Amino acid sequence: MSRNLFAVWLLGLLLAGSPAAVLGAEAAARVAFVVGEATASLPNQPLRQLVRGSEVGPGDSIRTGPGGRLQLRFSDGSQLSLNPGSLFRIDDYQFAATTPQPARGFFSLLQGGLRTITGLIGKARREDYRMQTTVATIGIRGTDYGLEYATDGGLGATTYSGQIEVCNEGGCLLLDAGESARVNDGHSRPVRNGTPPPLPGSGPAGSSGNGDSGFAASGERRGSGIPGGQQPPVNGGPSTAPTGGRY
């Protein structure tokens, strides 16, 4: 990742503000930074153009254009960035920092790629967090991870810190930090890649000069960069229908 791209990503985080207190009652996240075209829409509702400060909530489908990038900060402190040409949906989201009501974050990546650092949801109960794709379901264990669809419909998954579990009808696979896997379709067991991809910032093109990716989210967790960078290659056939795992 270049220093200029990292500067854009970090600027977006600094502009995000305090996550929970400033969001509207029905909002799940606020746009921290946007480049290019990005829209959101509820079912049977017109598209809304997203700008910095726009709010999105349960039911919203969020799309980035061919040159668009979008960064969201959720009320539980999690952060998510969409790659160009992506489609992401907030299926269900409940979080209130000041009340004991159950928290839940269910999402779907339908196209493109993302990078996310998870927040408070899922820390106490892993089943409260789920990322659905067309070929597998992703569960977390305190995590920074990335997903990217291949042109053939397969999926690449990489864990940058923590651990994720990739599940579909073929079985489940745990990925620790620095590991990656591919999922060919919804019926084939996820397969760990033999050579994990480099972390953003670790290669010559993305070096920050000190061997670290340089990403810091309000002093919380380091080791990420602009999401979706350097995802693993994926080979296999496309999937035509979503499939669930154990989550």
CSV table of C-alpha atoms in Angstrom, one decimal:
chain,number,residue,atom,x,y,z
A,1,MET,CA,0.0,0.0,0.0
A,2,SER,CA,1.4,3.4,-1.0
A,3,ARG,CA,1.9,6.1,1.6
A,4,ASN,CA,-0.6,8.3,-0.2
A,5,LEU,CA,-3.3,5.6,0.1
A,6,PHE,CA,-2.5,5.1,3.7
A,7,ALA,CA,-2.8,8.8,4.4
A,8,VAL,CA,-6.3,8.9,2.8
A,9,TRP,CA,-7.3,5.9,5.0
A,10,LEU,CA,-5.9,7.4,8.2
A,11,LEU,CA,-7.6,10.8,7.4
A,12,GLY,CA,-10.9,9.0,7.1
A,13,LEU,CA,-10.5,7.5,10.5
A,14,LEU,CA,-9.5,10.8,12.1
A,15,LEU,CA,-12.6,12.4,10.6
A,16,ALA,CA,-14.9,9.7,11.8
A,17,GLY,CA,-15.4,11.1,15.3
A,18,SER,CA,-16.8,9.3,18.3
A,19,PRO,CA,-18.6,6.2,17.1
A,20,ALA,CA,-21.6,5.6,19.4
A,21,ALA,CA,-22.8,8.9,20.7
A,22,VAL,CA,-23.2,10.9,17.5
A,23,LEU,CA,-25.2,8.4,15.4
A,24,GLY,CA,-28.9,8.7,14.9
A,25,ALA,CA,-31.2,6.3,16.7
A,26,GLU,CA,-31.7,4.1,13.6
A,27,ALA,CA,-28.2,4.3,12.2
A,28,ALA,CA,-25.6,1.5,12.4
A,29,ALA,CA,-22.7,3.4,10.9
A,30,ARG,CA,-21.5,6.7,9.6
A,31,VAL,CA,-19.4,7.3,6.5
A,32,ALA,CA,-15.9,8.3,7.6
A,33,PHE,CA,-14.5,8.9,4.1
A,34,VAL,CA,-15.6,8.4,0.5
A,35,VAL,CA,-13.8,8.6,-2.8
A,36,GLY,CA,-15.6,8.4,-6.1
A,37,GLU,CA,-19.2,7.1,-6.4
A,38,ALA,CA,-20.9,5.4,-3.4
A,39,THR,CA,-24.6,4.9,-2.9
A,40,ALA,CA,-27.0,3.3,-0.4
A,41,SER,CA,-30.6,2.2,-0.7
A,42,LEU,CA,-33.3,0.4,1.3
A,43,PRO,CA,-35.5,-2.1,-0.5
A,44,ASN,CA,-38.0,-0.4,-2.8
A,45,GLN,CA,-36.5,3.0,-2.0
A,46,PRO,CA,-34.5,5.4,-4.3
A,47,LEU,CA,-30.7,5.5,-4.2
A,48,ARG,CA,-29.0,7.9,-1.8
A,49,GLN,CA,-25.6,9.4,-2.7
A,50,LEU,CA,-23.2,8.9,0.2
A,51,VAL,CA,-20.9,11.6,1.4
A,52,ARG,CA,-18.8,12.0,4.5
A,53,GLY,CA,-21.1,12.1,7.5
A,54,SER,CA,-23.9,10.1,5.8
A,55,GLU,CA,-25.6,7.5,8.0
A,56,VAL,CA,-26.5,3.9,7.0
A,57,GLY,CA,-28.5,1.4,8.9
A,58,PRO,CA,-30.2,-2.1,8.9
A,59,GLY,CA,-31.5,-3.0,5.5
A,60,ASP,CA,-29.2,-0.7,3.6
A,61,SER,CA,-27.4,-2.0,0.5
A,62,ILE,CA,-24.2,0.0,0.0
A,63,ARG,CA,-22.5,0.0,-3.4
A,64,THR,CA,-19.2,1.6,-4.6
A,65,GLY,CA,-18.6,2.5,-8.2
A,66,PRO,CA,-15.7,1.3,-10.4
A,67,GLY,CA,-13.4,3.9,-8.8
A,68,GLY,CA,-15.2,4.3,-5.5
A,69,ARG,CA,-13.9,3.6,-2.0
A,70,LEU,CA,-15.9,3.9,1.1
A,71,GLN,CA,-15.0,3.7,4.8
A,72,LEU,CA,-17.6,3.1,7.5
A,73,ARG,CA,-17.3,3.4,11.3
A,74,PHE,CA,-20.0,1.5,13.2
A,75,SER,CA,-21.4,2.4,16.6
A,76,ASP,CA,-19.7,-0.5,18.3
A,77,GLY,CA,-16.3,0.8,17.1
A,78,SER,CA,-15.8,-1.5,14.2
A,79,GLN,CA,-14.4,-0.1,10.9
A,80,LEU,CA,-15.1,-1.4,7.4
A,81,SER,CA,-13.8,-0.3,4.0
A,82,LEU,CA,-15.2,-1.3,0.6
A,83,ASN,CA,-13.1,-1.8,-2.5
A,84,PRO,CA,-14.2,-0.3,-5.8
A,85,GLY,CA,-17.1,-2.2,-7.5
A,86,SER,CA,-18.4,-3.7,-4.2
A,87,LEU,CA,-21.9,-4.4,-2.9
A,88,PHE,CA,-22.3,-4.8,0.9
A,89,ARG,CA,-25.5,-5.1,2.9
A,90,ILE,CA,-26.3,-4.5,6.5
A,91,ASP,CA,-28.8,-7.4,7.2
A,92,ASP,CA,-29.3,-6.8,10.9
A,93,TYR,CA,-27.6,-4.5,13.4
A,94,GLN,CA,-28.3,-3.9,17.0
A,95,PHE,CA,-26.0,-2.2,19.4
A,96,ALA,CA,-26.5,0.2,22.4
A,97,ALA,CA,-23.5,0.9,24.5
A,98,THR,CA,-25.5,2.2,27.4
A,99,THR,CA,-28.1,-0.5,27.7
A,100,PRO,CA,-27.9,-4.3,28.3
A,101,GLN,CA,-30.0,-5.2,25.2
A,102,PRO,CA,-28.5,-7.9,23.0
A,103,ALA,CA,-26.0,-6.8,20.4
A,104,ARG,CA,-26.0,-8.2,16.9
A,105,GLY,CA,-24.2,-7.5,13.6
A,106,PHE,CA,-25.2,-9.6,10.5
A,107,PHE,CA,-23.8,-8.5,7.1
A,108,SER,CA,-23.5,-9.7,3.5
A,109,LEU,CA,-20.7,-9.1,1.0
A,110,LEU,CA,-22.4,-9.7,-2.4
A,111,GLN,CA,-19.8,-8.4,-4.7
A,112,GLY,CA,-16.3,-7.0,-4.7
A,113,GLY,CA,-14.1,-6.9,-1.6
A,114,LEU,CA,-13.8,-5.4,1.9
A,115,ARG,CA,-11.4,-5.1,4.8
A,116,THR,CA,-12.7,-4.8,8.3
A,117,ILE,CA,-11.6,-4.5,11.9
A,118,THR,CA,-14.3,-5.8,14.2
A,119,GLY,CA,-15.6,-3.9,17.3
A,120,LEU,CA,-17.5,-4.8,20.4
A,121,ILE,CA,-20.1,-7.0,18.7
A,122,GLY,CA,-19.0,-10.6,18.8
A,123,LYS,CA,-16.5,-10.2,21.6
A,124,ALA,CA,-18.6,-11.7,24.3
A,125,ARG,CA,-20.6,-14.0,22.0
A,126,ARG,CA,-19.1,-15.0,18.6
A,127,GLU,CA,-22.5,-15.9,17.3
A,128,ASP,CA,-23.6,-12.3,17.5
A,129,TYR,CA,-21.4,-11.5,14.4
A,130,ARG,CA,-21.8,-13.0,10.9
A,131,MET,CA,-20.5,-12.0,7.5
A,132,GLN,CA,-22.4,-13.9,4.7
A,133,THR,CA,-21.0,-14.3,1.2
A,134,THR,CA,-22.2,-16.3,-1.8
A,135,VAL,CA,-19.9,-19.2,-1.0
A,136,ALA,CA,-19.3,-19.2,2.8
A,137,THR,CA,-20.1,-17.6,6.1
A,138,ILE,CA,-17.4,-15.8,8.1
A,139,GLY,CA,-17.4,-15.9,11.9
A,140,ILE,CA,-14.9,-13.9,14.0
A,141,ARG,CA,-12.7,-14.3,17.1
A,142,GLY,CA,-11.5,-10.7,17.6
A,143,THR,CA,-10.3,-9.9,14.2
A,144,ASP,CA,-9.0,-7.8,11.4
A,145,TYR,CA,-9.7,-9.6,8.1
A,146,GLY,CA,-10.3,-9.1,4.4
A,147,LEU,CA,-12.5,-10.8,1.7
A,148,GLU,CA,-12.3,-10.5,-2.1
A,149,TYR,CA,-14.4,-12.2,-4.8
A,150,ALA,CA,-12.6,-13.5,-7.8
A,151,THR,CA,-14.0,-13.1,-11.3
A,152,ASP,CA,-15.0,-16.7,-11.4
A,153,GLY,CA,-17.2,-16.3,-8.3
A,154,GLY,CA,-14.8,-17.9,-5.8
A,155,LEU,CA,-13.8,-16.1,-2.6
A,156,GLY,CA,-10.4,-15.2,-1.1
A,157,ALA,CA,-10.2,-14.7,2.7
A,158,THR,CA,-7.2,-13.4,4.7
A,159,THR,CA,-6.8,-12.9,8.4
A,160,TYR,CA,-4.5,-10.0,9.5
A,161,SER,CA,-5.0,-10.3,13.2
A,162,GLY,CA,-7.1,-12.5,15.5
A,163,GLN,CA,-8.9,-15.5,13.9
A,164,ILE,CA,-11.8,-16.1,11.5
A,165,GLU,CA,-13.8,-19.3,10.8
A,166,VAL,CA,-14.8,-19.8,7.2
A,167,CYS,CA,-17.8,-22.2,6.9
A,168,ASN,CA,-20.0,-23.6,4.1
A,169,GLU,CA,-21.7,-26.9,3.2
A,170,GLY,CA,-18.3,-28.5,2.7
A,171,GLY,CA,-17.0,-27.8,6.2
A,172,CYS,CA,-15.2,-25.1,8.2
A,173,LEU,CA,-11.7,-23.8,8.3
A,174,LEU,CA,-10.0,-21.7,11.0
A,175,LEU,CA,-7.6,-19.0,9.7
A,176,ASP,CA,-5.1,-17.5,12.2
A,177,ALA,CA,-3.3,-14.2,11.7
A,178,GLY,CA,-1.2,-14.2,8.5
A,179,GLU,CA,-3.2,-17.1,6.9
A,180,SER,CA,-5.4,-17.1,3.9
A,181,ALA,CA,-7.8,-19.4,2.1
A,182,ARG,CA,-9.8,-19.8,-1.0
A,183,VAL,CA,-13.4,-21.0,-1.3
A,184,ASN,CA,-14.3,-22.3,-4.8
A,185,ASP,CA,-18.0,-22.6,-4.3
A,186,GLY,CA,-20.7,-23.2,-1.7
A,187,HIS,CA,-20.2,-26.9,-1.6
A,188,SER,CA,-16.4,-27.2,-1.6
A,189,ARG,CA,-14.6,-27.1,1.8
A,190,PRO,CA,-12.5,-24.0,2.2
A,191,VAL,CA,-8.8,-24.6,1.4
A,192,ARG,CA,-5.9,-22.9,3.1
A,193,ASN,CA,-3.4,-21.3,0.7
A,194,GLY,CA,0.1,-22.6,0.8
A,195,THR,CA,1.7,-19.2,0.9
A,196,PRO,CA,-0.1,-16.4,2.8
A,197,PRO,CA,-0.2,-13.1,1.0
A,198,PRO,CA,1.9,-10.3,2.5
A,199,LEU,CA,0.3,-7.9,5.0
A,200,PRO,CA,-0.3,-4.4,3.7
A,201,GLY,CA,2.8,-2.3,4.3
A,202,SER,CA,5.2,-5.3,4.4
A,203,GLY,CA,6.2,-5.2,0.8
A,204,PRO,CA,8.3,-2.7,-1.1
A,205,ALA,CA,5.3,-1.1,-2.8
A,206,GLY,CA,3.4,-0.6,0.5
A,207,SER,CA,6.2,-0.1,3.0
A,208,SER,CA,5.7,2.6,5.5
A,209,GLY,CA,9.4,2.7,6.2
A,210,ASN,CA,9.4,0.9,9.5
A,211,GLY,CA,8.1,-2.6,8.5
A,212,ASP,CA,4.7,-1.9,10.0
A,213,SER,CA,1.5,-1.3,8.1
A,214,GLY,CA,1.1,1.8,10.2
A,215,PHE,CA,-2.7,1.6,10.6
A,216,ALA,CA,-4.1,2.6,14.0
A,217,ALA,CA,-7.8,3.0,14.8
A,218,SER,CA,-8.0,5.5,17.7
A,219,GLY,CA,-5.1,3.7,19.4
A,220,GLU,CA,-6.9,0.3,19.3
A,221,ARG,CA,-5.4,-2.2,16.8
A,222,ARG,CA,-2.6,-1.9,14.3
A,223,GLY,CA,-1.8,-4.0,11.3
A,224,SER,CA,-4.3,-3.0,8.6
A,225,GLY,CA,-4.4,-0.6,5.8
A,226,ILE,CA,-6.6,0.3,3.0
A,227,PRO,CA,-9.0,-2.7,2.8
A,228,GLY,CA,-8.9,-5.4,0.2
A,229,GLY,CA,-5.3,-4.9,-0.8
A,230,GLN,CA,-3.2,-7.9,-1.7
A,231,GLN,CA,-5.9,-10.5,-1.4
A,232,PRO,CA,-5.1,-14.1,-2.2
A,233,PRO,CA,-5.8,-15.5,-5.7
A,234,VAL,CA,-8.9,-17.7,-6.0
A,235,ASN,CA,-9.6,-20.5,-8.5
A,236,GLY,CA,-12.8,-22.4,-8.9
A,237,GLY,CA,-16.3,-22.3,-10.2
A,238,PRO,CA,-19.0,-19.6,-9.4
A,239,SER,CA,-21.7,-20.1,-6.9
A,240,THR,CA,-25.3,-19.3,-7.7
A,241,ALA,CA,-26.9,-19.2,-4.3
A,242,PRO,CA,-25.8,-18.2,-0.8
A,243,THR,CA,-25.0,-21.0,1.6
A,244,GLY,CA,-24.7,-20.8,5.4
A,245,GLY,CA,-22.2,-22.3,7.8
A,246,ARG,CA,-22.5,-23.0,11.5
A,247,TYR,CA,-23.3,-19.4,12.3
